[in-house]
Coordinates of C-alpha atoms and ligand atoms in Angstrom, one line a residue:
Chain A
X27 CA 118.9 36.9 6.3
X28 CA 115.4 37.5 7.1
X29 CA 114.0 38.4 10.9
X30 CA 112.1 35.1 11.1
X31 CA 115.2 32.9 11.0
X32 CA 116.0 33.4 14.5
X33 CA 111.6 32.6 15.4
X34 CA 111.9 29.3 13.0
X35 CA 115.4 28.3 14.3
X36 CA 114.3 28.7 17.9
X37 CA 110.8 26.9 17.2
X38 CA 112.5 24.1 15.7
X39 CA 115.0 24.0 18.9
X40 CA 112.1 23.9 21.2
X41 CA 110.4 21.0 19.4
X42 CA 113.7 18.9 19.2
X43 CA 114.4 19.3 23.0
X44 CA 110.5 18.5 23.9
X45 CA 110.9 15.5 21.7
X46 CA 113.9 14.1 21.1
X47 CA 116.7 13.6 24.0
X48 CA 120.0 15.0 22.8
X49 CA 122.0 11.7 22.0
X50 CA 124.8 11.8 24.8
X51 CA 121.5 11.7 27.3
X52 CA 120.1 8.4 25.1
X53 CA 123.7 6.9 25.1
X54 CA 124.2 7.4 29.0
X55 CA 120.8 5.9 29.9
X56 CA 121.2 2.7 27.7
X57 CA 124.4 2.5 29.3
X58 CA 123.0 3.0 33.0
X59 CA 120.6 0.3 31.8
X60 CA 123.4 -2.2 30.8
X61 CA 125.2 -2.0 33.9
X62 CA 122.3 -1.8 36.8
X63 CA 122.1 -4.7 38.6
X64 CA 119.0 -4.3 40.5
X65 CA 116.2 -5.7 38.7
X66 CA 113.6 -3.0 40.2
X67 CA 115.8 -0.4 38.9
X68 CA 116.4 -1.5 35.4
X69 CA 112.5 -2.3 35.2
X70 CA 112.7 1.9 35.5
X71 CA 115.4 2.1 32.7
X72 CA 113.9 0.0 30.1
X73 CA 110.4 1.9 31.1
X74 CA 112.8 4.8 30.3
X75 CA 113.8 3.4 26.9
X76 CA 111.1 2.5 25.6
X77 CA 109.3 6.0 26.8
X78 CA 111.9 8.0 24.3
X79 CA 111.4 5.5 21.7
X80 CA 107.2 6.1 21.6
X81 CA 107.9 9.8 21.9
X82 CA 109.9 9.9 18.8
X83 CA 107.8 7.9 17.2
X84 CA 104.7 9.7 18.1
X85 CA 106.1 13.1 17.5
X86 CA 105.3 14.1 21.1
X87 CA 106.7 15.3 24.4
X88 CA 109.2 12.7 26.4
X89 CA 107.1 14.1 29.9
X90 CA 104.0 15.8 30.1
X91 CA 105.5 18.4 32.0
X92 CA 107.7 20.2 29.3
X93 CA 109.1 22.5 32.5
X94 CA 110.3 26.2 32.3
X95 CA 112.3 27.3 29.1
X96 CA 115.6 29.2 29.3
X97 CA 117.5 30.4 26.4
X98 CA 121.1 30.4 26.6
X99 CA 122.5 33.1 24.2
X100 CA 125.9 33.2 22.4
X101 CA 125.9 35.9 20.5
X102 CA 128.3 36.9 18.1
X103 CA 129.0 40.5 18.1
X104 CA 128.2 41.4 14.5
X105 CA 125.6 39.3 14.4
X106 CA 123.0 41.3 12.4
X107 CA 119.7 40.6 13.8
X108 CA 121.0 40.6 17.1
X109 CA 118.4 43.4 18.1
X110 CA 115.5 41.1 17.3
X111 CA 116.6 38.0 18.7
X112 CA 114.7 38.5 22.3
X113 CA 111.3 39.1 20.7
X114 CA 111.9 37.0 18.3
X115 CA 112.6 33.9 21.5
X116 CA 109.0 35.2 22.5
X117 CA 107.1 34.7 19.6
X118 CA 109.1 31.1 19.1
X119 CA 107.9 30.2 22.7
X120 CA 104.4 31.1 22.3
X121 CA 104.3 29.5 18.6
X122 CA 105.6 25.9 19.6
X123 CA 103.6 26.0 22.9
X124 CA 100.5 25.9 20.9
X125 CA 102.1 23.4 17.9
X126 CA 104.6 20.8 19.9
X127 CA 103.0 21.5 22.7
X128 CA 104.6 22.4 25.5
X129 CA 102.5 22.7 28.5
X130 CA 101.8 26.1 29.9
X131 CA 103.9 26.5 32.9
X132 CA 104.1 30.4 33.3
X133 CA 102.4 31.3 36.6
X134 CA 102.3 35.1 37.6
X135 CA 103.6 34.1 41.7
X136 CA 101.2 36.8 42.8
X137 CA 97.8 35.9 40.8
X138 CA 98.5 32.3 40.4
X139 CA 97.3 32.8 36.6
X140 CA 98.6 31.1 34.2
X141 CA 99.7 32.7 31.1
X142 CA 98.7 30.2 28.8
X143 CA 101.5 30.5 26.4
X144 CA 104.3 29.7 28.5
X145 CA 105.7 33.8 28.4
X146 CA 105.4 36.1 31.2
X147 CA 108.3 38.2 33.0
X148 CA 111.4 37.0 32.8
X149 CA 109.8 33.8 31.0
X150 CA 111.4 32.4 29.0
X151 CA 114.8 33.4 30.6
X152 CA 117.3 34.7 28.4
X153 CA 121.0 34.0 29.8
X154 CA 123.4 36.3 27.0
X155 CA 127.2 36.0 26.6
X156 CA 128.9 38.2 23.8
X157 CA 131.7 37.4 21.8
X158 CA 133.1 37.7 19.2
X159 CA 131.8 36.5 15.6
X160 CA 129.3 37.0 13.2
X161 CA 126.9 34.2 14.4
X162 CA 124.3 33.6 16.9
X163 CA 124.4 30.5 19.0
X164 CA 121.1 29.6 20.7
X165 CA 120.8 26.4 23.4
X166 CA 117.5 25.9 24.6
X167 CA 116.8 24.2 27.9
X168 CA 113.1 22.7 29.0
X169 CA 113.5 22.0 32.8
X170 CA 110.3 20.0 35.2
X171 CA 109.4 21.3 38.1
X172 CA 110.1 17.9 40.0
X173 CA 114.1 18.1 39.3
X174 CA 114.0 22.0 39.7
X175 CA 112.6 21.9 43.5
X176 CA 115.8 19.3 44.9
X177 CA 117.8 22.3 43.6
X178 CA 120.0 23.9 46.5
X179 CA 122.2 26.7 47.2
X180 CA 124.3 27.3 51.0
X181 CA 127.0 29.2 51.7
X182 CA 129.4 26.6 53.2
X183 CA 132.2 27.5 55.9
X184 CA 134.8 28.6 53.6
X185 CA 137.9 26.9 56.0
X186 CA 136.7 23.8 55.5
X187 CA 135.4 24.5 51.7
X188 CA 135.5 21.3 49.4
X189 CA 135.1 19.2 52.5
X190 CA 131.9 21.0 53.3
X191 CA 130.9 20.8 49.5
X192 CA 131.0 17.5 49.3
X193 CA 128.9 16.7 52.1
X194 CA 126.9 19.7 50.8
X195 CA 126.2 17.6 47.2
X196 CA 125.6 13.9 49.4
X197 CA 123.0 15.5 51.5
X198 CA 121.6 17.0 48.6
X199 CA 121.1 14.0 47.0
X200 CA 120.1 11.9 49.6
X201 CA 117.1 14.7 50.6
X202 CA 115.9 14.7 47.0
X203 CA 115.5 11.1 46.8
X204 CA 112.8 10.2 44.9
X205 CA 111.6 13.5 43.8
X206 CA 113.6 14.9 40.7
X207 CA 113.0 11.3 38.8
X208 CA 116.3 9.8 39.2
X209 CA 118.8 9.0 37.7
X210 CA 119.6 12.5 37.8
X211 CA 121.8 14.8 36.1
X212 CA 124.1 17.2 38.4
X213 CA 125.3 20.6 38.1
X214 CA 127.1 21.9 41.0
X215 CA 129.3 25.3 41.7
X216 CA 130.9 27.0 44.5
X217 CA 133.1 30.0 44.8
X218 CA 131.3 32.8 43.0
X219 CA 128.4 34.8 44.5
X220 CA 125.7 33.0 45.2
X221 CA 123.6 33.7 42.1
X222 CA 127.0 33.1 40.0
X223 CA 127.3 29.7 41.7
X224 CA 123.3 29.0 41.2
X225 CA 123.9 29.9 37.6
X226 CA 127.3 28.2 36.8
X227 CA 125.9 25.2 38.6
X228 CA 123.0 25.0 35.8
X229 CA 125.0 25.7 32.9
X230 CA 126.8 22.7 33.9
X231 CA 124.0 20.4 32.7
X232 CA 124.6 22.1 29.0
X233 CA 127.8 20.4 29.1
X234 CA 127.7 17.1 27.2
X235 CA 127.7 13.9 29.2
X236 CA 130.7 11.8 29.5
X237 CA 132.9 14.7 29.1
X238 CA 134.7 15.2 31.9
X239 CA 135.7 19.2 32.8
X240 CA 139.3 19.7 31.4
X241 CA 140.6 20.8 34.6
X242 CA 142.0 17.7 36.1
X243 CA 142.0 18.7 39.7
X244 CA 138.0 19.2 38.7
X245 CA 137.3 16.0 36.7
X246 CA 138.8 14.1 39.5
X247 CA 136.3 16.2 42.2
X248 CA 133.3 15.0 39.6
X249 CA 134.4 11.4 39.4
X250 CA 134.6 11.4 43.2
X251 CA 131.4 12.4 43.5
X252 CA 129.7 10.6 40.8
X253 CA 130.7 7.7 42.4
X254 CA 129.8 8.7 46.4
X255 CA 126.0 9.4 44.7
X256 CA 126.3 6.2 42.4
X257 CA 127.0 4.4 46.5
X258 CA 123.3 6.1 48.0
X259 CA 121.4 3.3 46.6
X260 CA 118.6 5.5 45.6
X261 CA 118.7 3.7 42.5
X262 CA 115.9 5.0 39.2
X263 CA 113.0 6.3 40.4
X264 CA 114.3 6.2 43.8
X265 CA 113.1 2.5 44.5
X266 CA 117.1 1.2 45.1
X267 CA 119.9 0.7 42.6
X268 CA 123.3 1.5 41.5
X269 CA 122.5 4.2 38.8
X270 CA 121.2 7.7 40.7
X271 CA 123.3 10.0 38.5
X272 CA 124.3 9.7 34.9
X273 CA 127.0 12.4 35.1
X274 CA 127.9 14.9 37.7
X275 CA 129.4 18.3 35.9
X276 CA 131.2 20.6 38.2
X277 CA 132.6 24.0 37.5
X278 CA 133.5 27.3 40.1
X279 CA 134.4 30.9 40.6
X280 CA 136.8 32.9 42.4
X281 CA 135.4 34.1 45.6
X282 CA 135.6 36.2 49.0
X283 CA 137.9 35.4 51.4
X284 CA 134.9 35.4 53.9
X285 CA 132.7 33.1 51.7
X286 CA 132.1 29.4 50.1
X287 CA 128.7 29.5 48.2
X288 CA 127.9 26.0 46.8
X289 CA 125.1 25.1 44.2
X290 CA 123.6 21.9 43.0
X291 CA 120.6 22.2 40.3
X292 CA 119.5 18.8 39.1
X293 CA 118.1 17.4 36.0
X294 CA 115.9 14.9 35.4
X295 CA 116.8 11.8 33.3
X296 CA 114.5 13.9 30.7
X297 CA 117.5 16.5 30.5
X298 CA 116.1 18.3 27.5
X299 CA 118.6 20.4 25.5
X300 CA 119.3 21.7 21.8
X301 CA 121.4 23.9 20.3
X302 CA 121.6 25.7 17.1
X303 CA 123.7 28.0 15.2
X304 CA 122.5 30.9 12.8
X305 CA 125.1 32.4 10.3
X306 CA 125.0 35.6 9.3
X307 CA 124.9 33.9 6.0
X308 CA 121.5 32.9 6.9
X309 CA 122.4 28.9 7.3
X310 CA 121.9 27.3 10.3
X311 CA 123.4 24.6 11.8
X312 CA 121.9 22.2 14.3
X313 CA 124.4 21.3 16.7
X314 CA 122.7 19.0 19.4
X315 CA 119.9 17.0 17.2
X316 CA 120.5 15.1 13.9
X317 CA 118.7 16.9 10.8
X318 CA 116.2 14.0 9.9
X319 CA 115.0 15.0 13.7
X320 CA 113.4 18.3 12.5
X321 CA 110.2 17.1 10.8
X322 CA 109.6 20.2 9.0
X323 CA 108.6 23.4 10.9
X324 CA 106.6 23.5 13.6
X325 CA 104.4 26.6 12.3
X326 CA 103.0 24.1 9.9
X327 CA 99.7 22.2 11.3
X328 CA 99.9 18.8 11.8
X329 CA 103.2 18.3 12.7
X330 CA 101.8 17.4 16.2
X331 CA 101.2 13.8 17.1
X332 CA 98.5 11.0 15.7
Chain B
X13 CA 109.9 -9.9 42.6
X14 CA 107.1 -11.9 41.2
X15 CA 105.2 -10.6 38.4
X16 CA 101.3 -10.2 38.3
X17 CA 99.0 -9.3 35.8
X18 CA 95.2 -7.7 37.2
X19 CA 92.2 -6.9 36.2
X20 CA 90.0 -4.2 38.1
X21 CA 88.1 -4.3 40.1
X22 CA 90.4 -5.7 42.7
X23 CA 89.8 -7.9 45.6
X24 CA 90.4 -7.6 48.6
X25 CA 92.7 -11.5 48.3
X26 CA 94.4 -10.3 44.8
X27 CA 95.7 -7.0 46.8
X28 CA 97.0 -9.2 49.8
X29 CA 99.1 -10.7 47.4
X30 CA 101.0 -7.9 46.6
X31 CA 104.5 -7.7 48.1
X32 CA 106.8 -5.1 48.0
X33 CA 109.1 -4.9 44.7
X34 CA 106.5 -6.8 43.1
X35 CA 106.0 -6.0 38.9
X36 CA 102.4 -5.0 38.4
X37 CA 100.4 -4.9 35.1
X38 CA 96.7 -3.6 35.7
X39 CA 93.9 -4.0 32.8
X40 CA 90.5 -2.3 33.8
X41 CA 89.7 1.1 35.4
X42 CA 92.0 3.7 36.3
X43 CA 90.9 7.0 37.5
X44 CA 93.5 10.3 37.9
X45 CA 93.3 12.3 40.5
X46 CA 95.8 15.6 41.7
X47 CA 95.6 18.0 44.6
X48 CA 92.2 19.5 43.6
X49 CA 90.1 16.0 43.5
X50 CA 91.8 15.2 46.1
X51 CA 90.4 17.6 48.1
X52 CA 86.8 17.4 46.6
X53 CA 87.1 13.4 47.4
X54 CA 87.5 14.3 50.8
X55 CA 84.9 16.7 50.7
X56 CA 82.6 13.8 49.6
X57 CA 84.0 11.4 51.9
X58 CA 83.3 13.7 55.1
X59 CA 79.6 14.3 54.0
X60 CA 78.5 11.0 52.9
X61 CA 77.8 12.5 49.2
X62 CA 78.7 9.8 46.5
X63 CA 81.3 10.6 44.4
X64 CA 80.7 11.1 41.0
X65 CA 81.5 7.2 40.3
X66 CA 81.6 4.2 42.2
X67 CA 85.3 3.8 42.6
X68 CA 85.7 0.6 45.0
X69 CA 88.2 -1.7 44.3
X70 CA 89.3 0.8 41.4
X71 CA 92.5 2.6 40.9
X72 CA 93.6 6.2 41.6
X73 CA 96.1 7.5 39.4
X74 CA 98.4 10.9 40.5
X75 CA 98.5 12.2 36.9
X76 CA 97.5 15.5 35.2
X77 CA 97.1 14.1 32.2
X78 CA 97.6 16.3 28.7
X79 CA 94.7 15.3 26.4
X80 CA 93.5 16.8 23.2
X81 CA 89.7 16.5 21.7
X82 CA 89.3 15.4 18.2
X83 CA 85.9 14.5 16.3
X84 CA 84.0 14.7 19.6
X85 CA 87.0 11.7 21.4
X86 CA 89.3 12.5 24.1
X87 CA 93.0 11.2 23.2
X88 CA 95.6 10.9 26.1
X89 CA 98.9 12.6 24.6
X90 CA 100.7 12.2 28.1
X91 CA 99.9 10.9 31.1
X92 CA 102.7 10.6 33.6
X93 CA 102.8 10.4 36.9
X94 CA 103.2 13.7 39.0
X95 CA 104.8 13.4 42.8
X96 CA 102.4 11.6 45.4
X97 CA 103.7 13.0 48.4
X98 CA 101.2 16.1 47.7
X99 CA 98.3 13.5 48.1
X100 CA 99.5 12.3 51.3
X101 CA 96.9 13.9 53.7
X102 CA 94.1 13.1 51.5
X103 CA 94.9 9.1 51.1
X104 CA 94.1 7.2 53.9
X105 CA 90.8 9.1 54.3
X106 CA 89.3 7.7 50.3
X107 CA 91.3 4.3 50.7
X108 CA 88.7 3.7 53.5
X109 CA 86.0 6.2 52.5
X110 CA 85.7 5.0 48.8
X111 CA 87.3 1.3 48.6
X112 CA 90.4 2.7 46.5
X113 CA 92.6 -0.5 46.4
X114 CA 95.1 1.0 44.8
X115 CA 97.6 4.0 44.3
X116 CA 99.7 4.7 41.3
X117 CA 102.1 7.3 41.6
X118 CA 105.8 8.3 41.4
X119 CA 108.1 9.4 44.9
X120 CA 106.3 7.5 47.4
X121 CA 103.9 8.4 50.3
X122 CA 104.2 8.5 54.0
X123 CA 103.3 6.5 57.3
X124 CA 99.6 7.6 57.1
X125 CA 99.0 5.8 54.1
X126 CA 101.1 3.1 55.2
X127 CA 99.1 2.2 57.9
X128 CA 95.7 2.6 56.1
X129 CA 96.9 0.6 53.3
X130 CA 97.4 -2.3 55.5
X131 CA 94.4 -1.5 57.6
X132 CA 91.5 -1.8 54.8
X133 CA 94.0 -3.7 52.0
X134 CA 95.1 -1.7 49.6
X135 CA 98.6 -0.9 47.9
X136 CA 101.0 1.4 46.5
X137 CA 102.4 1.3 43.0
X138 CA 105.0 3.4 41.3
X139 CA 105.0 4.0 37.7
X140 CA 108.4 5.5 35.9
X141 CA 108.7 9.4 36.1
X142 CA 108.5 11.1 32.7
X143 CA 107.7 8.1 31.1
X144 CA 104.4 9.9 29.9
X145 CA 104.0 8.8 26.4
X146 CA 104.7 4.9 27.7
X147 CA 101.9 5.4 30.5
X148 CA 99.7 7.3 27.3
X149 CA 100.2 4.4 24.9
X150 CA 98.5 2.3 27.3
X151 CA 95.8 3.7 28.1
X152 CA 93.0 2.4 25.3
X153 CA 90.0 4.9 25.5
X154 CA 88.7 7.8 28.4
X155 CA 85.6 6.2 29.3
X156 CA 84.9 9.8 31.0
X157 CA 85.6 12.9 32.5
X158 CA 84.4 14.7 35.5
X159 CA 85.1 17.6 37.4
X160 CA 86.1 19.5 34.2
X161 CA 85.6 22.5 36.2
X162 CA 88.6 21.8 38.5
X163 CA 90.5 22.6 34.6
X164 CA 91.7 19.5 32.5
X165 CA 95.1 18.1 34.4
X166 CA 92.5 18.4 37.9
X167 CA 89.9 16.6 36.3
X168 CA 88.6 13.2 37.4
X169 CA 89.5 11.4 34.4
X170 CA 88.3 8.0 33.8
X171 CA 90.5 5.9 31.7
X172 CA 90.2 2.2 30.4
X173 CA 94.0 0.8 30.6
X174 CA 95.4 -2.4 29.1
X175 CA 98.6 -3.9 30.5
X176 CA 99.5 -0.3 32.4
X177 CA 102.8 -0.8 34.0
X178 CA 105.6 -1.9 34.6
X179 CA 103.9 -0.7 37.9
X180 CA 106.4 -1.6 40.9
X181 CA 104.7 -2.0 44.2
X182 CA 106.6 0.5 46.4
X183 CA 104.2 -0.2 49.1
X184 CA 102.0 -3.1 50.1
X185 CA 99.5 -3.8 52.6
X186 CA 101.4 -5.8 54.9
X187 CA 103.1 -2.7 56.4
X188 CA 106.1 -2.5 54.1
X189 CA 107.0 0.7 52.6
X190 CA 110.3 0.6 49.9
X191 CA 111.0 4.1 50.3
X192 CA 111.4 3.5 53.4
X193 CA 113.2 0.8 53.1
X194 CA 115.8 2.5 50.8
X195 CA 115.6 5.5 53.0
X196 CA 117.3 3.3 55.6
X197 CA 119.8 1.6 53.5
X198 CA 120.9 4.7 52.0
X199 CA 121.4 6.6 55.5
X200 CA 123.1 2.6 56.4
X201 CA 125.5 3.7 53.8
X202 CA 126.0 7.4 54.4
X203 CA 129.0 6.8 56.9
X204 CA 130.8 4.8 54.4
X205 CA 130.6 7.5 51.8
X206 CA 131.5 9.9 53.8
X207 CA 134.9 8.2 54.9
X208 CA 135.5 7.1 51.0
X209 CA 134.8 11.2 50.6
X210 CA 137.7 11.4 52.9
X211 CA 135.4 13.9 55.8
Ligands
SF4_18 S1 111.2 15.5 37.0 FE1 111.5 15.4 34.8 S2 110.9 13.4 34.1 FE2 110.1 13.7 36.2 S3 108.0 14.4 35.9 FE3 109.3 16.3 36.1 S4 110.0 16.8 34.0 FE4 109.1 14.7 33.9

């Protein structure tokens, strides 16, 4: 297996999510389209529609902001390159910023300059979980800044926990309004600390939409809740309507006897995702995005639009 | 929700038509301005300087758009809107300082421009989030650039647009604001929710 696999793999990752919406997101907003009844609102939709459509088309980015990159890591422990793979996530970031491209968006917070190539500290974020295996599993997520600012974390009164939370996730909502480009993706935690929370809350929206969490008790907290938002009437674009989330994912943590964190961390409808899977075989499986969605590597020129 | 198709520049009688969840395509002059025009406008406005181009009865456009250059043309990659409520202080001030009729933007503005926009005649309109490569496919040619210095997604960029939209007017100039509007139906509801939440 050569060292480059990991670079290519995650290039090609970076392209599909900037590109191409992960097919569970399509299917759920031709679905919010079918059953919005306000006309306003499913003016947005079809907008929507036909906005993934031209991107595909034209090989370019769904938004022009192509947001902050996080990796999520599963790597297998005898994976072989698995000392490579974080400079190797570098180089891939700084490679399709120039060729998909992704807009710059890393910002040293005490210069205010801009890094030009979307790397920097902690950027992109790396999130690793070991196990077991000899594979590496890499999920890319592209996240805009207008979804990532309705984010919000409390620590709730823990006597009155779920109760709390749930008024927690309508106020939420209801204060974001317009602003993260609904309809909206939700992740939301509690229990935990309160980075675990943030952090579970977030790796909800990896979790494929429509599938409900296999904890019963759980899946019937999300469908209560998808439903309360789905009442608002914030509506697409927040200009009134029945669809303001496409799927609320809700996980949790253990936690102090003293304390009830809760953490909702929104996507936009652009929730831009892929996932691949590198054998220590050297194959590689794309998990999230259909093969014929590749078009080629992104090293070579002219992959980019027109 | 009546459907209108316009050419710029606008009049001050094409504007007054404009009700609120009206559908909006706009053929003519568009010209994109974020936080750092913005503030330059004003500049201009406060001084009595012209601004680098006559823009009554034009349109303002909160985009930062992503452009590339090829053989000596500027081609529009993505241009979609980026949130308005940044703009807010600035508005009312070049809606009567420069003749702006209108605003295209996502997420809405506030009472200030509200007011103005009935005040002077002026409106509003919302075009989708994200839907960048929509809003770039419209756009036919960049008739020009200024303020390059300000860096490219600042820049005053002028753009000739063909059937731009669907642009929804969110607020018109006969004092009706939708988000607003949906503000107050949503907090109408709140109490319901809440009791179907079982708190
Ligand atoms: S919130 Fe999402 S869709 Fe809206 S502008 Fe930001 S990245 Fe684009």
């Amino acid at each position: 297996m050569h060292v480059n696999l990991v670079e290519e793999t995650a290039c090609n990752l970076l392209k599909q999510a900037a590109v191409h919406l992960p097919e569970d997101v399509k299917k759920a907003l031709i679905r919010a389209y079918n059953s919005e009844e306000s006309e306003v609102g499913k003016s947005q939709l079809e907008a929507i529609l036909k906005n993934i459509e031209l991107a595909e088309e034209n090989q370019a980015p769904i938004c022009q902001d192509t947001g902050t990159i996080t990796f999520y890591i599963k790597a297998g422990s005898d994976f072989k390159m698995l000392r490579h793979v974080e400079e190797a996530l570098v180089t891939a970031v700084r490679r399709a910023t120039r060729h998909v491209p992704l807009r710059p968006n890393a910002i040293n917070p005490i210069n205010g300059r801009n890094s030009g190539d979307n790397t920097g500290r902690f950027s992109p974020q790396t999130i690793w979980e070991v196990v077991a295996g000899d594979f590496l599993e890499l999920t890319v997520m592209l996240k805009g800044g207008g979804s990532e600012n309705a984010s919000a974390l409390s620590t709730l009164l823990p006597s009155d926990g779920i109760k709390e939370l749930k008024k927690f996730v309508v106020e939420t909502v209801v204060r974001a309004g317009a602003q993260p480009c609904p309809p909206v993706i939700l992740g939301i935690a509690f229990g935990g600390n309160v980075d675990l929370t943030m952090k579970l809350a977030k790796k909800a929206l990896l979790r494929p939409l429509g599938k409900a969490n296999p904890d019963p008790e759980v899946a019937r907290l999300e469908a209560e809740l998808m439903d309360a938002v789905n009442s608002t009437g914030i509506g697409p674009m927040g200009l009134g309507g029945r669809i303001t989330t496409l799927g609320v994912h809700v996980d949790y943590a253990y936690r102090h006897p003293a304390t009830f964190p809760a953490a909702v961390a929104f996507s936009c409808w652009a929730l831009r995702r892929a996932s691949a899977r590198i054998n220590n075989d050297g194959s590689v499986e794309y998990l999230t995005h259909r093969d014929d969605e590749l078009y080629g590597h992104v090293s070579s020129e002219n992959t980019f639009i027109r | 929700m009546a459907m209108y198709h316009l050419k710029t520049p606008l009049s001050d009688s094409e504007i007054r038509l404009l009700k609120v969840n009206d559908v909006l395509y706009i053929s003519g002059l568009v010209v994109t301005a974020r936080d750092q025009a913005h503030k330059r406008l004003l500049e201009h406005v406060k001084t009595g300087k012209p601004p680098p181009m006559d823009m009554s009865g034009l349109a303002i456009y909160h985009c930062g758009p992503v452009v590339k250059r090829e053989n000596e043309k500027w081609l529009v990659v993505a241009a979609g809107p980026t949130t308005s409520t940044r703009m807010e202080p600035f508005t009312a001030d070049l809606i009567r300082g420069l003749g702006v009729k209108l605003i295209i933007g996502k997420g809405g503005m506030g009472v200030k421009t509200t007011e103005a926009m009935s005040q002077y005649g002026a409106v509003y309109a919302s075009f989708t989030g994200g839907a960048a490569v929509l809003a770039a496919s419209l756009i036919k040619s960049v008739k020009g650039v200024e303020w390059l210095d300000l860096g490219v997604p600042e820049a005053l960029w002028v753009f000739e647009v063909e059937r731009f939209g669907p642009l929804i007017v969110a607020i018109d100039s006969h004092g009706r604001n939708l988000y607003m509007e949906v503000a107050n139906k949503v907090e109408a509801e709140r109490s319901q929710i809440y009791r179907k939440l079982g708190l």
